[in-house]
Short mmCIF file of N, CA and C in Angstrom, two decimals:
data_model
loop_
_atom_site.label_atom_id
_atom_site.label_comp_id
_atom_site.label_asym_id
_atom_site.label_seq_id
_atom_site.Cartn_x
_atom_site.Cartn_y
_atom_site.Cartn_z
N MET A 1 -47.14 17.93 88.13
CA MET A 1 -46.82 17.28 86.86
C MET A 1 -45.53 16.45 86.97
N ALA A 2 -44.54 17.02 87.62
CA ALA A 2 -43.27 16.30 87.75
C ALA A 2 -43.43 14.99 88.54
N PRO A 3 -44.21 14.95 89.64
CA PRO A 3 -44.35 13.67 90.36
C PRO A 3 -44.96 12.57 89.49
N LYS A 4 -45.91 12.90 88.63
CA LYS A 4 -46.50 11.90 87.75
C LYS A 4 -45.45 11.35 86.80
N MET A 5 -44.63 12.22 86.25
CA MET A 5 -43.58 11.77 85.34
C MET A 5 -42.59 10.88 86.06
N ALA A 6 -42.27 11.22 87.30
CA ALA A 6 -41.32 10.41 88.06
C ALA A 6 -41.89 9.02 88.31
N ARG A 7 -43.20 8.96 88.65
CA ARG A 7 -43.82 7.65 88.88
C ARG A 7 -43.82 6.83 87.59
N ALA A 8 -44.12 7.46 86.47
CA ALA A 8 -44.14 6.74 85.20
C ALA A 8 -42.74 6.21 84.87
N ALA A 9 -41.73 7.01 85.10
CA ALA A 9 -40.36 6.58 84.83
C ALA A 9 -39.98 5.42 85.75
N THR A 10 -40.41 5.49 87.00
CA THR A 10 -40.12 4.41 87.94
C THR A 10 -40.80 3.12 87.51
N ARG A 11 -42.05 3.21 87.09
CA ARG A 11 -42.75 2.02 86.62
C ARG A 11 -42.03 1.42 85.42
N GLY A 12 -41.60 2.25 84.49
CA GLY A 12 -40.89 1.76 83.31
C GLY A 12 -39.59 1.08 83.68
N ASN A 13 -38.84 1.65 84.63
CA ASN A 13 -37.59 1.04 85.07
C ASN A 13 -37.85 -0.27 85.80
N ALA A 14 -38.90 -0.30 86.61
CA ALA A 14 -39.24 -1.54 87.33
C ALA A 14 -39.59 -2.63 86.34
N LYS A 15 -40.32 -2.29 85.30
CA LYS A 15 -40.71 -3.28 84.30
C LYS A 15 -39.47 -3.85 83.61
N LYS A 16 -38.52 -3.01 83.30
CA LYS A 16 -37.30 -3.48 82.65
C LYS A 16 -36.56 -4.47 83.55
N ARG A 17 -36.56 -4.23 84.86
CA ARG A 17 -35.87 -5.12 85.78
C ARG A 17 -36.58 -6.46 85.91
N LEU A 18 -37.88 -6.53 85.64
CA LEU A 18 -38.64 -7.75 85.80
C LEU A 18 -38.52 -8.70 84.61
N VAL A 19 -37.98 -8.24 83.50
CA VAL A 19 -37.85 -9.09 82.32
C VAL A 19 -36.75 -10.10 82.58
N THR A 20 -37.13 -11.36 82.63
CA THR A 20 -36.18 -12.41 82.97
C THR A 20 -35.72 -13.15 81.71
N ARG A 21 -34.64 -13.86 81.85
CA ARG A 21 -34.14 -14.69 80.76
C ARG A 21 -34.94 -15.98 80.76
N LYS A 22 -35.46 -16.35 79.62
CA LYS A 22 -36.28 -17.55 79.47
C LYS A 22 -35.56 -18.51 78.54
N SER A 23 -35.69 -19.80 78.83
CA SER A 23 -34.98 -20.82 78.05
C SER A 23 -35.94 -21.82 77.45
N SER A 24 -35.56 -22.34 76.28
CA SER A 24 -36.39 -23.33 75.60
C SER A 24 -36.20 -24.71 76.20
N PHE A 25 -36.98 -25.64 75.72
CA PHE A 25 -36.93 -27.03 76.18
C PHE A 25 -35.94 -27.83 75.34
N ALA A 26 -35.66 -29.02 75.82
CA ALA A 26 -34.84 -29.96 75.05
C ALA A 26 -35.63 -30.38 73.81
N PRO A 27 -34.93 -30.75 72.75
CA PRO A 27 -35.65 -31.21 71.56
C PRO A 27 -36.36 -32.54 71.82
N VAL A 28 -37.46 -32.73 71.12
CA VAL A 28 -38.19 -34.00 71.12
C VAL A 28 -37.90 -34.62 69.76
N ILE A 29 -36.99 -35.56 69.72
CA ILE A 29 -36.53 -36.16 68.46
C ILE A 29 -36.15 -37.62 68.70
N ASP A 30 -36.02 -38.36 67.62
CA ASP A 30 -35.39 -39.68 67.65
C ASP A 30 -34.78 -39.93 66.28
N ALA A 31 -34.17 -41.08 66.10
CA ALA A 31 -33.48 -41.38 64.84
C ALA A 31 -34.43 -41.42 63.65
N GLY A 32 -35.73 -41.57 63.88
CA GLY A 32 -36.70 -41.63 62.80
C GLY A 32 -37.32 -40.29 62.45
N THR A 33 -36.84 -39.21 63.05
CA THR A 33 -37.41 -37.88 62.77
C THR A 33 -37.14 -37.49 61.32
N ARG A 34 -38.23 -37.30 60.57
CA ARG A 34 -38.13 -36.88 59.17
C ARG A 34 -38.49 -35.41 58.99
N LEU A 35 -39.27 -34.90 59.93
CA LEU A 35 -39.72 -33.51 59.90
C LEU A 35 -39.47 -32.91 61.28
N LEU A 36 -38.77 -31.79 61.32
CA LEU A 36 -38.53 -31.07 62.56
C LEU A 36 -39.35 -29.79 62.52
N VAL A 37 -40.25 -29.62 63.49
CA VAL A 37 -41.06 -28.41 63.59
C VAL A 37 -40.46 -27.54 64.69
N CYS A 38 -40.04 -26.35 64.30
CA CYS A 38 -39.38 -25.43 65.24
C CYS A 38 -40.24 -24.21 65.50
N GLY A 39 -40.42 -23.92 66.77
CA GLY A 39 -41.03 -22.67 67.19
C GLY A 39 -39.93 -21.67 67.50
N SER A 40 -40.32 -20.55 68.07
CA SER A 40 -39.33 -19.54 68.44
C SER A 40 -38.83 -19.80 69.86
N LEU A 41 -39.66 -19.54 70.86
CA LEU A 41 -39.36 -19.71 72.27
C LEU A 41 -40.68 -19.98 72.97
N PRO A 42 -40.76 -20.98 73.85
CA PRO A 42 -42.05 -21.25 74.50
C PRO A 42 -42.61 -20.02 75.21
N GLY A 43 -43.93 -19.88 75.14
CA GLY A 43 -44.61 -18.80 75.84
C GLY A 43 -44.67 -19.08 77.33
N ASP A 44 -45.14 -18.11 78.08
CA ASP A 44 -45.17 -18.23 79.53
C ASP A 44 -46.00 -19.42 80.02
N ALA A 45 -47.14 -19.70 79.38
CA ALA A 45 -47.96 -20.85 79.80
C ALA A 45 -47.20 -22.15 79.59
N SER A 46 -46.49 -22.26 78.49
CA SER A 46 -45.71 -23.47 78.21
C SER A 46 -44.55 -23.60 79.18
N LEU A 47 -43.86 -22.48 79.45
CA LEU A 47 -42.75 -22.52 80.39
C LEU A 47 -43.23 -22.92 81.78
N ALA A 48 -44.37 -22.38 82.21
CA ALA A 48 -44.91 -22.71 83.53
C ALA A 48 -45.28 -24.19 83.61
N ALA A 49 -45.82 -24.73 82.52
CA ALA A 49 -46.24 -26.13 82.51
C ALA A 49 -45.09 -27.09 82.20
N GLY A 50 -43.99 -26.55 81.65
CA GLY A 50 -42.87 -27.40 81.25
C GLY A 50 -43.20 -28.28 80.06
N ARG A 51 -44.09 -27.77 79.16
CA ARG A 51 -44.54 -28.55 78.01
C ARG A 51 -44.59 -27.65 76.77
N TYR A 52 -44.27 -28.24 75.63
CA TYR A 52 -44.46 -27.52 74.37
C TYR A 52 -45.95 -27.23 74.15
N TYR A 53 -46.25 -26.04 73.68
CA TYR A 53 -47.59 -25.64 73.24
C TYR A 53 -48.66 -25.93 74.29
N ALA A 54 -48.43 -25.47 75.51
CA ALA A 54 -49.34 -25.73 76.63
C ALA A 54 -50.48 -24.72 76.73
N HIS A 55 -50.36 -23.56 76.11
CA HIS A 55 -51.44 -22.57 76.21
C HIS A 55 -52.71 -23.18 75.60
N PRO A 56 -53.82 -23.15 76.32
CA PRO A 56 -55.03 -23.81 75.81
C PRO A 56 -55.56 -23.24 74.50
N GLN A 57 -55.20 -22.02 74.16
CA GLN A 57 -55.66 -21.43 72.90
C GLN A 57 -54.65 -21.61 71.77
N ASN A 58 -53.48 -22.15 72.06
CA ASN A 58 -52.53 -22.40 70.99
C ASN A 58 -53.08 -23.53 70.13
N GLN A 59 -53.02 -23.37 68.84
CA GLN A 59 -53.65 -24.31 67.91
C GLN A 59 -52.72 -25.43 67.44
N PHE A 60 -51.51 -25.50 67.97
CA PHE A 60 -50.53 -26.46 67.48
C PHE A 60 -51.05 -27.89 67.44
N TRP A 61 -51.59 -28.39 68.54
CA TRP A 61 -52.01 -29.79 68.60
C TRP A 61 -53.17 -30.07 67.65
N ARG A 62 -54.05 -29.10 67.46
CA ARG A 62 -55.15 -29.27 66.50
C ARG A 62 -54.64 -29.22 65.07
N LEU A 63 -53.65 -28.39 64.80
CA LEU A 63 -53.08 -28.30 63.46
C LEU A 63 -52.26 -29.55 63.11
N MET A 64 -51.58 -30.12 64.09
CA MET A 64 -50.74 -31.29 63.84
C MET A 64 -51.51 -32.60 63.83
N ALA A 65 -52.71 -32.63 64.39
CA ALA A 65 -53.49 -33.88 64.46
C ALA A 65 -53.67 -34.53 63.09
N PRO A 66 -54.14 -33.82 62.07
CA PRO A 66 -54.29 -34.49 60.77
C PRO A 66 -52.95 -34.82 60.11
N VAL A 67 -51.91 -34.11 60.46
CA VAL A 67 -50.58 -34.41 59.92
C VAL A 67 -50.10 -35.74 60.49
N ALA A 68 -50.26 -35.92 61.80
CA ALA A 68 -49.82 -37.15 62.45
C ALA A 68 -50.82 -38.29 62.28
N GLY A 69 -52.04 -37.96 61.88
CA GLY A 69 -53.06 -38.98 61.69
C GLY A 69 -53.64 -39.51 62.98
N ILE A 70 -53.63 -38.69 64.02
CA ILE A 70 -54.15 -39.09 65.33
C ILE A 70 -54.73 -37.86 66.03
N ASP A 71 -55.77 -38.06 66.82
CA ASP A 71 -56.43 -36.95 67.52
C ASP A 71 -55.57 -36.52 68.72
N LEU A 72 -54.57 -35.72 68.45
CA LEU A 72 -53.60 -35.31 69.47
C LEU A 72 -54.22 -34.57 70.66
N PRO A 73 -55.18 -33.65 70.45
CA PRO A 73 -55.70 -32.90 71.60
C PRO A 73 -56.32 -33.75 72.71
N VAL A 74 -56.81 -34.95 72.38
CA VAL A 74 -57.44 -35.78 73.42
C VAL A 74 -56.42 -36.59 74.22
N LEU A 75 -55.18 -36.63 73.78
CA LEU A 75 -54.14 -37.42 74.45
C LEU A 75 -53.48 -36.61 75.56
N ASP A 76 -52.90 -37.32 76.54
CA ASP A 76 -52.09 -36.59 77.52
C ASP A 76 -50.78 -36.19 76.83
N TYR A 77 -50.03 -35.33 77.49
CA TYR A 77 -48.85 -34.74 76.86
C TYR A 77 -47.83 -35.78 76.40
N ASP A 78 -47.49 -36.74 77.24
CA ASP A 78 -46.50 -37.74 76.86
C ASP A 78 -46.97 -38.55 75.66
N ALA A 79 -48.26 -38.87 75.60
CA ALA A 79 -48.79 -39.61 74.46
C ALA A 79 -48.77 -38.76 73.19
N ARG A 80 -48.98 -37.45 73.33
CA ARG A 80 -48.88 -36.55 72.17
C ARG A 80 -47.47 -36.58 71.59
N LEU A 81 -46.49 -36.47 72.47
CA LEU A 81 -45.10 -36.49 72.00
C LEU A 81 -44.76 -37.82 71.36
N ALA A 82 -45.20 -38.91 71.96
CA ALA A 82 -44.95 -40.24 71.39
C ALA A 82 -45.62 -40.39 70.03
N ALA A 83 -46.82 -39.85 69.88
CA ALA A 83 -47.53 -39.92 68.60
C ALA A 83 -46.79 -39.12 67.53
N LEU A 84 -46.29 -37.96 67.89
CA LEU A 84 -45.52 -37.17 66.92
C LEU A 84 -44.27 -37.94 66.50
N LEU A 85 -43.54 -38.46 67.46
CA LEU A 85 -42.34 -39.22 67.13
C LEU A 85 -42.67 -40.43 66.27
N GLY A 86 -43.78 -41.09 66.59
CA GLY A 86 -44.20 -42.25 65.81
C GLY A 86 -44.53 -41.89 64.37
N ALA A 87 -44.95 -40.64 64.16
CA ALA A 87 -45.26 -40.16 62.81
C ALA A 87 -44.03 -39.60 62.11
N GLY A 88 -42.90 -39.52 62.81
CA GLY A 88 -41.68 -38.98 62.21
C GLY A 88 -41.49 -37.50 62.43
N VAL A 89 -42.21 -36.92 63.40
CA VAL A 89 -42.16 -35.48 63.66
C VAL A 89 -41.42 -35.20 64.95
N GLY A 90 -40.47 -34.28 64.89
CA GLY A 90 -39.75 -33.81 66.07
C GLY A 90 -40.10 -32.36 66.37
N LEU A 91 -39.80 -31.93 67.58
CA LEU A 91 -40.07 -30.56 68.01
C LEU A 91 -38.82 -29.93 68.61
N TRP A 92 -38.68 -28.64 68.39
CA TRP A 92 -37.65 -27.86 69.07
C TRP A 92 -37.96 -26.39 68.87
N ASP A 93 -37.08 -25.55 69.40
CA ASP A 93 -37.19 -24.10 69.23
C ASP A 93 -35.87 -23.56 68.71
N VAL A 94 -35.94 -22.47 67.97
CA VAL A 94 -34.72 -21.89 67.43
C VAL A 94 -33.99 -21.05 68.47
N VAL A 95 -34.71 -20.54 69.46
CA VAL A 95 -34.11 -19.71 70.50
C VAL A 95 -33.79 -20.59 71.71
N ALA A 96 -32.53 -20.64 72.10
CA ALA A 96 -32.14 -21.38 73.30
C ALA A 96 -32.54 -20.61 74.54
N SER A 97 -32.27 -19.31 74.52
CA SER A 97 -32.67 -18.44 75.63
C SER A 97 -32.71 -17.00 75.13
N ALA A 98 -33.50 -16.21 75.85
CA ALA A 98 -33.64 -14.80 75.50
C ALA A 98 -34.32 -14.08 76.65
N ARG A 99 -34.27 -12.78 76.61
CA ARG A 99 -35.06 -11.97 77.55
C ARG A 99 -36.36 -11.65 76.83
N ARG A 100 -37.46 -11.80 77.57
CA ARG A 100 -38.76 -11.50 76.98
C ARG A 100 -39.74 -11.19 78.09
N ASP A 101 -40.44 -10.09 77.94
CA ASP A 101 -41.54 -9.72 78.83
C ASP A 101 -42.81 -10.31 78.22
N GLY A 102 -43.43 -11.26 78.88
CA GLY A 102 -44.64 -11.88 78.35
C GLY A 102 -44.31 -12.98 77.36
N SER A 103 -45.24 -13.22 76.43
CA SER A 103 -45.11 -14.35 75.50
C SER A 103 -44.98 -13.96 74.05
N SER A 104 -45.05 -12.68 73.74
CA SER A 104 -45.01 -12.24 72.35
C SER A 104 -43.61 -12.38 71.75
N ASP A 105 -43.56 -12.93 70.55
CA ASP A 105 -42.29 -13.03 69.83
C ASP A 105 -41.67 -11.65 69.59
N ALA A 106 -42.52 -10.64 69.44
CA ALA A 106 -42.02 -9.29 69.19
C ALA A 106 -41.21 -8.76 70.37
N ALA A 107 -41.40 -9.33 71.55
CA ALA A 107 -40.70 -8.86 72.75
C ALA A 107 -39.40 -9.61 73.03
N ILE A 108 -39.03 -10.56 72.17
CA ILE A 108 -37.81 -11.35 72.39
C ILE A 108 -36.58 -10.46 72.16
N ARG A 109 -35.67 -10.47 73.14
CA ARG A 109 -34.45 -9.67 73.08
C ARG A 109 -33.26 -10.52 73.55
N GLU A 110 -32.07 -10.11 73.20
CA GLU A 110 -30.83 -10.74 73.65
C GLU A 110 -30.88 -12.26 73.42
N ILE A 111 -31.03 -12.63 72.18
CA ILE A 111 -31.24 -14.02 71.79
C ILE A 111 -29.94 -14.81 71.74
N ALA A 112 -29.99 -16.00 72.32
CA ALA A 112 -28.96 -17.01 72.13
C ALA A 112 -29.65 -18.15 71.37
N GLY A 113 -29.15 -18.47 70.19
CA GLY A 113 -29.79 -19.48 69.36
C GLY A 113 -29.41 -20.89 69.74
N ASN A 114 -30.30 -21.83 69.45
CA ASN A 114 -30.00 -23.25 69.60
C ASN A 114 -29.09 -23.70 68.46
N ASP A 115 -28.42 -24.83 68.65
CA ASP A 115 -27.54 -25.39 67.62
C ASP A 115 -28.40 -26.18 66.63
N LEU A 116 -29.11 -25.46 65.80
CA LEU A 116 -30.02 -26.08 64.85
C LEU A 116 -29.27 -26.92 63.82
N ILE A 117 -28.13 -26.44 63.37
CA ILE A 117 -27.33 -27.22 62.41
C ILE A 117 -26.89 -28.54 63.04
N GLY A 118 -26.36 -28.47 64.23
CA GLY A 118 -25.89 -29.67 64.90
C GLY A 118 -27.00 -30.69 65.09
N LEU A 119 -28.18 -30.22 65.50
CA LEU A 119 -29.30 -31.14 65.69
C LEU A 119 -29.74 -31.73 64.35
N ALA A 120 -29.91 -30.88 63.35
CA ALA A 120 -30.37 -31.35 62.04
C ALA A 120 -29.40 -32.37 61.46
N GLU A 121 -28.12 -32.09 61.58
CA GLU A 121 -27.13 -33.02 61.03
C GLU A 121 -27.10 -34.35 61.78
N SER A 122 -27.60 -34.38 63.02
CA SER A 122 -27.60 -35.62 63.79
C SER A 122 -28.81 -36.50 63.49
N LEU A 123 -29.72 -36.03 62.66
CA LEU A 123 -30.95 -36.76 62.35
C LEU A 123 -30.84 -37.37 60.96
N PRO A 124 -30.53 -38.65 60.85
CA PRO A 124 -30.25 -39.27 59.55
C PRO A 124 -31.44 -39.30 58.59
N GLN A 125 -32.66 -39.27 59.10
CA GLN A 125 -33.85 -39.34 58.25
C GLN A 125 -34.44 -37.96 57.93
N LEU A 126 -33.86 -36.89 58.47
CA LEU A 126 -34.46 -35.56 58.34
C LEU A 126 -34.57 -35.12 56.89
N ARG A 127 -35.78 -34.75 56.49
CA ARG A 127 -36.06 -34.25 55.14
C ARG A 127 -36.36 -32.76 55.13
N ALA A 128 -37.04 -32.29 56.20
CA ALA A 128 -37.52 -30.91 56.18
C ALA A 128 -37.53 -30.31 57.58
N ILE A 129 -37.39 -28.99 57.61
CA ILE A 129 -37.52 -28.23 58.85
C ILE A 129 -38.62 -27.22 58.62
N ALA A 130 -39.65 -27.29 59.45
CA ALA A 130 -40.78 -26.36 59.35
C ALA A 130 -40.68 -25.37 60.50
N PHE A 131 -40.98 -24.13 60.20
CA PHE A 131 -40.89 -23.07 61.20
C PHE A 131 -42.29 -22.53 61.50
N ASN A 132 -42.66 -22.64 62.77
CA ASN A 132 -43.97 -22.23 63.27
C ASN A 132 -43.97 -20.73 63.51
N GLY A 133 -44.28 -19.96 62.47
CA GLY A 133 -44.36 -18.51 62.57
C GLY A 133 -43.14 -17.80 61.99
N GLY A 134 -43.33 -16.52 61.74
CA GLY A 134 -42.31 -15.70 61.09
C GLY A 134 -41.05 -15.50 61.91
N THR A 135 -41.18 -15.35 63.22
CA THR A 135 -39.99 -15.17 64.06
C THR A 135 -39.13 -16.42 64.04
N ALA A 136 -39.76 -17.58 64.17
CA ALA A 136 -39.01 -18.84 64.12
C ALA A 136 -38.32 -18.98 62.76
N LEU A 137 -39.02 -18.65 61.69
CA LEU A 137 -38.44 -18.74 60.35
C LEU A 137 -37.23 -17.82 60.20
N ALA A 138 -37.36 -16.58 60.63
CA ALA A 138 -36.26 -15.62 60.48
C ALA A 138 -35.01 -16.08 61.25
N HIS A 139 -35.21 -16.49 62.49
CA HIS A 139 -34.07 -16.94 63.29
C HIS A 139 -33.53 -18.29 62.79
N GLY A 140 -34.42 -19.16 62.35
CA GLY A 140 -33.99 -20.45 61.81
C GLY A 140 -33.15 -20.29 60.57
N ARG A 141 -33.56 -19.42 59.67
CA ARG A 141 -32.76 -19.17 58.46
C ARG A 141 -31.37 -18.65 58.82
N ARG A 142 -31.33 -17.75 59.79
CA ARG A 142 -30.05 -17.19 60.21
C ARG A 142 -29.17 -18.28 60.84
N LEU A 143 -29.77 -19.15 61.66
CA LEU A 143 -28.99 -20.21 62.30
C LEU A 143 -28.47 -21.23 61.30
N LEU A 144 -29.27 -21.54 60.29
CA LEU A 144 -28.86 -22.54 59.30
C LEU A 144 -27.86 -21.98 58.29
N GLY A 145 -27.93 -20.67 58.06
CA GLY A 145 -26.97 -19.99 57.20
C GLY A 145 -26.61 -20.74 55.93
N PRO A 146 -25.32 -21.04 55.75
CA PRO A 146 -24.87 -21.62 54.47
C PRO A 146 -25.32 -23.05 54.22
N VAL A 147 -25.84 -23.75 55.23
CA VAL A 147 -26.26 -25.14 55.01
C VAL A 147 -27.78 -25.26 54.87
N ILE A 148 -28.46 -24.15 54.72
CA ILE A 148 -29.92 -24.15 54.68
C ILE A 148 -30.48 -25.02 53.56
N ASP A 149 -29.74 -25.19 52.47
CA ASP A 149 -30.25 -25.96 51.32
C ASP A 149 -30.18 -27.47 51.51
N ARG A 150 -29.67 -27.93 52.63
CA ARG A 150 -29.61 -29.38 52.88
C ARG A 150 -30.98 -29.99 53.16
N TRP A 151 -31.91 -29.15 53.60
CA TRP A 151 -33.24 -29.64 53.96
C TRP A 151 -34.29 -28.72 53.34
N ARG A 152 -35.46 -29.27 53.15
CA ARG A 152 -36.57 -28.43 52.69
C ARG A 152 -36.98 -27.53 53.86
N ILE A 153 -37.13 -26.25 53.59
CA ILE A 153 -37.53 -25.27 54.60
C ILE A 153 -38.99 -24.91 54.36
N ILE A 154 -39.80 -25.03 55.41
CA ILE A 154 -41.24 -24.79 55.28
C ILE A 154 -41.65 -23.70 56.26
N ALA A 155 -42.26 -22.64 55.73
CA ALA A 155 -42.79 -21.56 56.56
C ALA A 155 -44.25 -21.87 56.88
N LEU A 156 -44.59 -21.82 58.15
CA LEU A 156 -45.96 -22.09 58.59
C LEU A 156 -46.56 -20.85 59.26
N PRO A 157 -47.87 -20.66 59.10
CA PRO A 157 -48.51 -19.60 59.89
C PRO A 157 -48.46 -20.02 61.37
N SER A 158 -48.20 -19.08 62.23
CA SER A 158 -48.03 -19.38 63.64
C SER A 158 -49.27 -20.01 64.26
N SER A 159 -49.03 -20.99 65.11
CA SER A 159 -50.13 -21.64 65.85
C SER A 159 -50.50 -20.83 67.10
N SER A 160 -49.77 -19.79 67.38
CA SER A 160 -49.98 -18.98 68.58
C SER A 160 -51.36 -18.32 68.60
N PRO A 161 -51.93 -18.18 69.79
CA PRO A 161 -53.19 -17.43 69.88
C PRO A 161 -53.01 -15.95 69.54
N LEU A 162 -51.77 -15.46 69.55
CA LEU A 162 -51.52 -14.07 69.17
C LEU A 162 -51.62 -13.87 67.66
N HIS A 163 -51.51 -14.94 66.89
CA HIS A 163 -51.68 -14.89 65.42
C HIS A 163 -53.15 -15.19 65.16
N THR A 164 -53.92 -14.15 64.91
CA THR A 164 -55.37 -14.24 65.03
C THR A 164 -56.13 -14.75 63.81
N ILE A 165 -55.45 -15.16 62.75
CA ILE A 165 -56.24 -15.78 61.67
C ILE A 165 -56.73 -17.13 62.18
N GLY A 166 -57.83 -17.57 61.70
CA GLY A 166 -58.46 -18.77 62.23
C GLY A 166 -57.76 -20.06 61.86
N LEU A 167 -58.15 -21.10 62.55
CA LEU A 167 -57.62 -22.44 62.33
C LEU A 167 -57.81 -22.88 60.88
N ALA A 168 -58.97 -22.62 60.32
CA ALA A 168 -59.26 -23.04 58.95
C ALA A 168 -58.30 -22.38 57.95
N ALA A 169 -57.91 -21.15 58.20
CA ALA A 169 -56.99 -20.45 57.30
C ALA A 169 -55.57 -20.99 57.43
N LYS A 170 -55.21 -21.47 58.60
CA LYS A 170 -53.87 -22.01 58.84
C LYS A 170 -53.72 -23.45 58.37
N GLN A 171 -54.80 -24.21 58.41
CA GLN A 171 -54.74 -25.66 58.21
C GLN A 171 -54.11 -26.11 56.89
N PRO A 172 -54.40 -25.48 55.74
CA PRO A 172 -53.79 -25.98 54.49
C PRO A 172 -52.25 -26.01 54.53
N ALA A 173 -51.64 -24.98 55.05
CA ALA A 173 -50.17 -24.95 55.12
C ALA A 173 -49.66 -26.06 56.04
N TRP A 174 -50.34 -26.28 57.13
CA TRP A 174 -49.93 -27.33 58.06
C TRP A 174 -50.17 -28.71 57.48
N LEU A 175 -51.28 -28.91 56.78
CA LEU A 175 -51.57 -30.21 56.16
C LEU A 175 -50.50 -30.62 55.15
N ALA A 176 -49.89 -29.64 54.52
CA ALA A 176 -48.85 -29.92 53.53
C ALA A 176 -47.64 -30.61 54.17
N LEU A 177 -47.52 -30.54 55.49
CA LEU A 177 -46.41 -31.21 56.16
C LEU A 177 -46.46 -32.73 55.98
N ARG A 178 -47.65 -33.26 55.72
CA ARG A 178 -47.78 -34.71 55.51
C ARG A 178 -46.88 -35.21 54.40
N ASP A 179 -46.65 -34.37 53.38
CA ASP A 179 -45.79 -34.77 52.26
C ASP A 179 -44.38 -35.13 52.69
N GLN A 180 -43.92 -34.60 53.82
CA GLN A 180 -42.57 -34.87 54.30
C GLN A 180 -42.48 -36.17 55.10
N LEU A 181 -43.63 -36.78 55.34
CA LEU A 181 -43.67 -37.96 56.22
C LEU A 181 -43.90 -39.26 55.48
N VAL A 182 -44.17 -39.17 54.18
CA VAL A 182 -44.46 -40.39 53.41
C VAL A 182 -43.20 -40.98 52.81
#
């Protein structure tokens, strides 16, 4: 019995040592950004690809297509980013870096936040900040603190494949983002 417990403890300790610090990407913004969509921290598929929302089951590009007025999923990555910017939409994450085993937001630990206030204040056309999921919203509110009322804050259902409600259930909240772009 004791050898089994020792092996289990060793596996648990090894797993703790394998959790690496992960960092977010640079913001995708320009002077015409009217809406900033913030996630929490890119998942492992996105980090491996070096692209926002790279997991094939993440619904972000399908949810944003009607907002931007263009079929984003059929475009290559650079064209997707250009289309978002052309529509007045920027991207970033609230977490600059953190330790996380896997891709789940629930596993994010030792968070260093991005300078969300500094970025938002540098965008002269910014009207609203939308948060993709509850973790992004919670950290975003904390980062914005006393200046949160400068912009409209929008909570969105997560586009992550881990958030298992269907695309149709998420779409109305995402479609409402169009109001910030007119």
